[in-house]
Amino acid sequence: MSEVTSNAVVLVQSWLHPDRLAPLGDATLIVPESIDSPYLTNADAIRLGFEVTVIINHGNLPIDKALIEAMPRLRIVANMARGFDNLDLETMTSRKIWGTNVPSAFTIPTAEVALGLLLMTMRRMSEGERFLRDGLWKAHEPGRFDAPTLNGKTIGIIGYGEIGKAIAVRAEAFGMKVIYTQRRNVGNGWVPFDELLERSDVVSVSTPLTPETRHIIDADALSKMKPGSILINTGRGPLVDEQALVDALRSGHLAGAGLDVFEQEPNVHPDLLTFPTVAVTPHLGGGTFESRIEAADHAVANVLAVLNDTRPLSPVNDAS
């Protein structure tokens, strides 16, 4: 029996296959019963939490001050996500609780979905599918769903980390020109934020959510986008002001939008669902068989590092 793991009480926010948790050995595991079980809520965690030393979190459980105060033995919150905007890092750091993320597991899957949403909107594939499913297709009608080709168009990427760069590689394969913006000019293709909005046929948002980036796409930003352009968001929902987006779509200033994330998930602004040129998916961007395994294994490795009194692989704060 490992003393390190036998003293650990691990709260797992949603079901994970036992193979992924096996490295935790003799730890006490609090895990939902099956893959169909609902995610644990903040209230659930507080109720269960007095003895908890570890939380493995899919990234949507808010780790706030009330929860932290209910868990005096908590040592690490291991997010199975790239983002960590759900963590109260100030309180966690003051309590010497590590926060960790999974930097790379979801990079390629998210980029794939960004390009999928781009095809669904720019090439009107989502609109055409609904037309067929609704029984409206009666004959081949050349021209009815004509749309711009991706080849030769400009995609502007907001946030040029791993996901932004992966989107760029895939967009270039379609013959698109790539420009990007982030806080620092790091090489060819960088342009200021406003210039990116003005030049891009497609604006793709993949920057992390911070207080500074919340509503980075607001009414003012949307007004600067090229008339007839398209917005793609695979970052975080609150990066986009959904009411402002609805207004820009309704006015015709934007031709469409592809959204995998939403401001008030799982609720979606109802007006967005009324536009045939808006493609929506339920935050599935990072979800592949391979990425889930990689993310779980990385999170468990972070946990084991902290339980062994060493620095975790991918910390997002310094709790040493």
PDB file of N, CA, C and O in Angstrom, residues 15-49:
ATOM      1  N   TRP A  15     -17.579  10.961 -14.414  1.00  0.00           N
ATOM      2  CA  TRP A  15     -17.103   9.583 -14.513  1.00  0.00           C
ATOM      3  C   TRP A  15     -15.843   9.494 -15.370  1.00  0.00           C
ATOM      4  O   TRP A  15     -15.743  10.134 -16.430  1.00  0.00           O
ATOM      5  N   LEU A  16     -14.892   8.719 -14.904  1.00  0.00           N
ATOM      6  CA  LEU A  16     -13.709   8.363 -15.688  1.00  0.00           C
ATOM      7  C   LEU A  16     -13.552   6.852 -15.654  1.00  0.00           C
ATOM      8  O   LEU A  16     -13.854   6.199 -14.650  1.00  0.00           O
ATOM      9  N   HIS A  17     -13.050   6.311 -16.745  1.00  0.00           N
ATOM     10  CA  HIS A  17     -12.811   4.872 -16.799  1.00  0.00           C
ATOM     11  C   HIS A  17     -11.832   4.476 -15.701  1.00  0.00           C
ATOM     12  O   HIS A  17     -10.836   5.185 -15.456  1.00  0.00           O
ATOM     13  N   PRO A  18     -12.084   3.362 -15.011  1.00  0.00           N
ATOM     14  CA  PRO A  18     -11.184   2.933 -13.922  1.00  0.00           C
ATOM     15  C   PRO A  18      -9.727   2.836 -14.335  1.00  0.00           C
ATOM     16  O   PRO A  18      -8.835   3.065 -13.520  1.00  0.00           O
ATOM     17  N   ASP A  19      -9.449   2.513 -15.608  1.00  0.00           N
ATOM     18  CA  ASP A  19      -8.061   2.416 -16.058  1.00  0.00           C
ATOM     19  C   ASP A  19      -7.330   3.751 -15.916  1.00  0.00           C
ATOM     20  O   ASP A  19      -6.123   3.788 -15.669  1.00  0.00           O
ATOM     21  N   ARG A  20      -8.058   4.839 -16.116  1.00  0.00           N
ATOM     22  CA  ARG A  20      -7.428   6.161 -16.030  1.00  0.00           C
ATOM     23  C   ARG A  20      -7.079   6.511 -14.591  1.00  0.00           C
ATOM     24  O   ARG A  20      -6.157   7.280 -14.339  1.00  0.00           O
ATOM     25  N   LEU A  21      -7.846   5.978 -13.644  1.00  0.00           N
ATOM     26  CA  LEU A  21      -7.650   6.287 -12.228  1.00  0.00           C
ATOM     27  C   LEU A  21      -6.766   5.264 -11.522  1.00  0.00           C
ATOM     28  O   LEU A  21      -6.380   5.471 -10.368  1.00  0.00           O
ATOM     29  N   ALA A  22      -6.434   4.190 -12.212  1.00  0.00           N
ATOM     30  CA  ALA A  22      -5.661   3.107 -11.588  1.00  0.00           C
ATOM     31  C   ALA A  22      -4.342   3.580 -10.985  1.00  0.00           C
ATOM     32  O   ALA A  22      -3.941   3.080  -9.923  1.00  0.00           O
ATOM     33  N   PRO A  23      -3.618   4.535 -11.609  1.00  0.00           N
ATOM     34  CA  PRO A  23      -2.346   4.972 -11.006  1.00  0.00           C
ATOM     35  C   PRO A  23      -2.496   5.585  -9.617  1.00  0.00           C
ATOM     36  O   PRO A  23      -1.501   5.706  -8.897  1.00  0.00           O
ATOM     37  N   LEU A  24      -3.723   5.950  -9.242  1.00  0.00           N
ATOM     38  CA  LEU A  24      -3.939   6.536  -7.914  1.00  0.00           C
ATOM     39  C   LEU A  24      -3.953   5.466  -6.822  1.00  0.00           C
ATOM     40  O   LEU A  24      -4.082   5.797  -5.634  1.00  0.00           O
ATOM     41  N   GLY A  25      -3.855   4.226  -7.225  1.00  0.00           N
ATOM     42  CA  GLY A  25      -3.647   3.130  -6.280  1.00  0.00           C
ATOM     43  C   GLY A  25      -4.697   3.048  -5.195  1.00  0.00           C
ATOM     44  O   GLY A  25      -5.886   2.828  -5.465  1.00  0.00           O
ATOM     45  N   ASP A  26      -4.276   3.255  -3.932  1.00  0.00           N
ATOM     46  CA  ASP A  26      -5.142   3.049  -2.777  1.00  0.00           C
ATOM     47  C   ASP A  26      -5.896   4.296  -2.342  1.00  0.00           C
ATOM     48  O   ASP A  26      -6.488   4.312  -1.251  1.00  0.00           O
ATOM     49  N   ALA A  27      -5.876   5.322  -3.155  1.00  0.00           N
ATOM     50  CA  ALA A  27      -6.625   6.529  -2.806  1.00  0.00           C
ATOM     51  C   ALA A  27      -8.108   6.224  -2.694  1.00  0.00           C
ATOM     52  O   ALA A  27      -8.636   5.338  -3.380  1.00  0.00           O
ATOM     53  N   THR A  28      -8.783   6.962  -1.836  1.00  0.00           N
ATOM     54  CA  THR A  28     -10.244   6.883  -1.757  1.00  0.00           C
ATOM     55  C   THR A  28     -10.820   7.726  -2.879  1.00  0.00           C
ATOM     56  O   THR A  28     -10.547   8.926  -2.974  1.00  0.00           O
ATOM     57  N   LEU A  29     -11.605   7.083  -3.746  1.00  0.00           N
ATOM     58  CA  LEU A  29     -12.144   7.764  -4.925  1.00  0.00           C
ATOM     59  C   LEU A  29     -13.627   8.048  -4.738  1.00  0.00           C
ATOM     60  O   LEU A  29     -14.393   7.155  -4.363  1.00  0.00           O
ATOM     61  N   ILE A  30     -14.009   9.285  -5.002  1.00  0.00           N
ATOM     62  CA  ILE A  30     -15.428   9.664  -5.044  1.00  0.00           C
ATOM     63  C   ILE A  30     -15.721   9.992  -6.504  1.00  0.00           C
ATOM     64  O   ILE A  30     -15.349  11.050  -7.018  1.00  0.00           O
ATOM     65  N   VAL A  31     -16.383   9.046  -7.183  1.00  0.00           N
ATOM     66  CA  VAL A  31     -16.562   9.130  -8.632  1.00  0.00           C
ATOM     67  C   VAL A  31     -18.030   8.868  -8.972  1.00  0.00           C
ATOM     68  O   VAL A  31     -18.632   7.939  -8.413  1.00  0.00           O
ATOM     69  N   PRO A  32     -18.643   9.646  -9.869  1.00  0.00           N
ATOM     70  CA  PRO A  32     -19.997   9.313 -10.325  1.00  0.00           C
ATOM     71  C   PRO A  32     -20.062   7.875 -10.839  1.00  0.00           C
ATOM     72  O   PRO A  32     -19.066   7.334 -11.336  1.00  0.00           O
ATOM     73  N   GLU A  33     -21.221   7.266 -10.726  1.00  0.00           N
ATOM     74  CA  GLU A  33     -21.346   5.821 -10.945  1.00  0.00           C
ATOM     75  C   GLU A  33     -21.118   5.390 -12.387  1.00  0.00           C
ATOM     76  O   GLU A  33     -20.628   4.296 -12.633  1.00  0.00           O
ATOM     77  N   SER A  34     -21.514   6.219 -13.334  1.00  0.00           N
ATOM     78  CA  SER A  34     -21.409   5.801 -14.727  1.00  0.00           C
ATOM     79  C   SER A  34     -21.196   7.013 -15.612  1.00  0.00           C
ATOM     80  O   SER A  34     -21.296   8.155 -15.168  1.00  0.00           O
ATOM     81  N   ILE A  35     -20.909   6.726 -16.877  1.00  0.00           N
ATOM     82  CA  ILE A  35     -20.688   7.798 -17.841  1.00  0.00           C
ATOM     83  C   ILE A  35     -21.942   8.644 -18.037  1.00  0.00           C
ATOM     84  O   ILE A  35     -21.876   9.796 -18.463  1.00  0.00           O
ATOM     85  N   ASP A  36     -23.111   8.077 -17.712  1.00  0.00           N
ATOM     86  CA  ASP A  36     -24.372   8.812 -17.859  1.00  0.00           C
ATOM     87  C   ASP A  36     -24.727   9.633 -16.618  1.00  0.00           C
ATOM     88  O   ASP A  36     -25.724  10.355 -16.626  1.00  0.00           O
ATOM     89  N   SER A  37     -23.937   9.510 -15.556  1.00  0.00           N
ATOM     90  CA  SER A  37     -24.220  10.275 -14.345  1.00  0.00           C
ATOM     91  C   SER A  37     -23.967  11.756 -14.596  1.00  0.00           C
ATOM     92  O   SER A  37     -23.058  12.122 -15.350  1.00  0.00           O
ATOM     93  N   PRO A  38     -24.746  12.631 -13.961  1.00  0.00           N
ATOM     94  CA  PRO A  38     -24.514  14.065 -14.145  1.00  0.00           C
ATOM     95  C   PRO A  38     -23.199  14.498 -13.502  1.00  0.00           C
ATOM     96  O   PRO A  38     -22.693  13.858 -12.586  1.00  0.00           O
ATOM     97  N   TYR A  39     -22.666  15.588 -14.025  1.00  0.00           N
ATOM     98  CA  TYR A  39     -21.482  16.184 -13.421  1.00  0.00           C
ATOM     99  C   TYR A  39     -21.800  16.610 -11.995  1.00  0.00           C
ATOM    100  O   TYR A  39     -22.908  17.054 -11.694  1.00  0.00           O
ATOM    101  N   LEU A  40     -20.813  16.495 -11.109  1.00  0.00           N
ATOM    102  CA  LEU A  40     -20.973  17.038  -9.771  1.00  0.00           C
ATOM    103  C   LEU A  40     -21.004  18.559  -9.838  1.00  0.00           C
ATOM    104  O   LEU A  40     -20.224  19.178 -10.562  1.00  0.00           O
ATOM    105  N   THR A  41     -21.894  19.150  -9.077  1.00  0.00           N
ATOM    106  CA  THR A  41     -22.002  20.605  -9.038  1.00  0.00           C
ATOM    107  C   THR A  41     -21.144  21.163  -7.905  1.00  0.00           C
ATOM    108  O   THR A  41     -20.611  20.421  -7.071  1.00  0.00           O
ATOM    109  N   ASN A  42     -21.058  22.477  -7.863  1.00  0.00           N
ATOM    110  CA  ASN A  42     -20.334  23.138  -6.787  1.00  0.00           C
ATOM    111  C   ASN A  42     -20.929  22.772  -5.436  1.00  0.00           C
ATOM    112  O   ASN A  42     -20.205  22.489  -4.475  1.00  0.00           O
ATOM    113  N   ALA A  43     -22.263  22.739  -5.355  1.00  0.00           N
ATOM    114  CA  ALA A  43     -22.932  22.382  -4.099  1.00  0.00           C
ATOM    115  C   ALA A  43     -22.629  20.939  -3.708  1.00  0.00           C
ATOM    116  O   ALA A  43     -22.418  20.628  -2.529  1.00  0.00           O
ATOM    117  N   ASP A  44     -22.615  20.023  -4.698  1.00  0.00           N
ATOM    118  CA  ASP A  44     -22.257  18.630  -4.425  1.00  0.00           C
ATOM    119  C   ASP A  44     -20.853  18.546  -3.826  1.00  0.00           C
ATOM    120  O   ASP A  44     -20.621  17.819  -2.849  1.00  0.00           O
ATOM    121  N   ALA A  45     -19.937  19.274  -4.426  1.00  0.00           N
ATOM    122  CA  ALA A  45     -18.548  19.219  -3.977  1.00  0.00           C
ATOM    123  C   ALA A  45     -18.405  19.750  -2.554  1.00  0.00           C
ATOM    124  O   ALA A  45     -17.678  19.166  -1.742  1.00  0.00           O
ATOM    125  N   ILE A  46     -19.093  20.844  -2.259  1.00  0.00           N
ATOM    126  CA  ILE A  46     -19.031  21.395  -0.902  1.00  0.00           C
ATOM    127  C   ILE A  46     -19.572  20.386   0.105  1.00  0.00           C
ATOM    128  O   ILE A  46     -19.011  20.175   1.175  1.00  0.00           O
ATOM    129  N   ARG A  47     -20.665  19.727  -0.246  1.00  0.00           N
ATOM    130  CA  ARG A  47     -21.289  18.750   0.652  1.00  0.00           C
ATOM    131  C   ARG A  47     -20.360  17.563   0.912  1.00  0.00           C
ATOM    132  O   ARG A  47     -20.306  17.020   2.016  1.00  0.00           O
ATOM    133  N   LEU A  48     -19.595  17.165  -0.106  1.00  0.00           N
ATOM    134  CA  LEU A  48     -18.740  15.983   0.011  1.00  0.00           C
ATOM    135  C   LEU A  48     -17.343  16.310   0.529  1.00  0.00           C
ATOM    136  O   LEU A  48     -16.568  15.403   0.840  1.00  0.00           O
ATOM    137  N   GLY A  49     -17.047  17.598   0.683  1.00  0.00           N
ATOM    138  CA  GLY A  49     -15.675  18.007   0.597  1.00  0.00           C
ATOM    139  C   GLY A  49     -14.788  18.054   1.800  1.00  0.00           C
ATOM    140  O   GLY A  49     -13.601  18.308   1.635  1.00  0.00           O
TER     141      GLY A  49
END
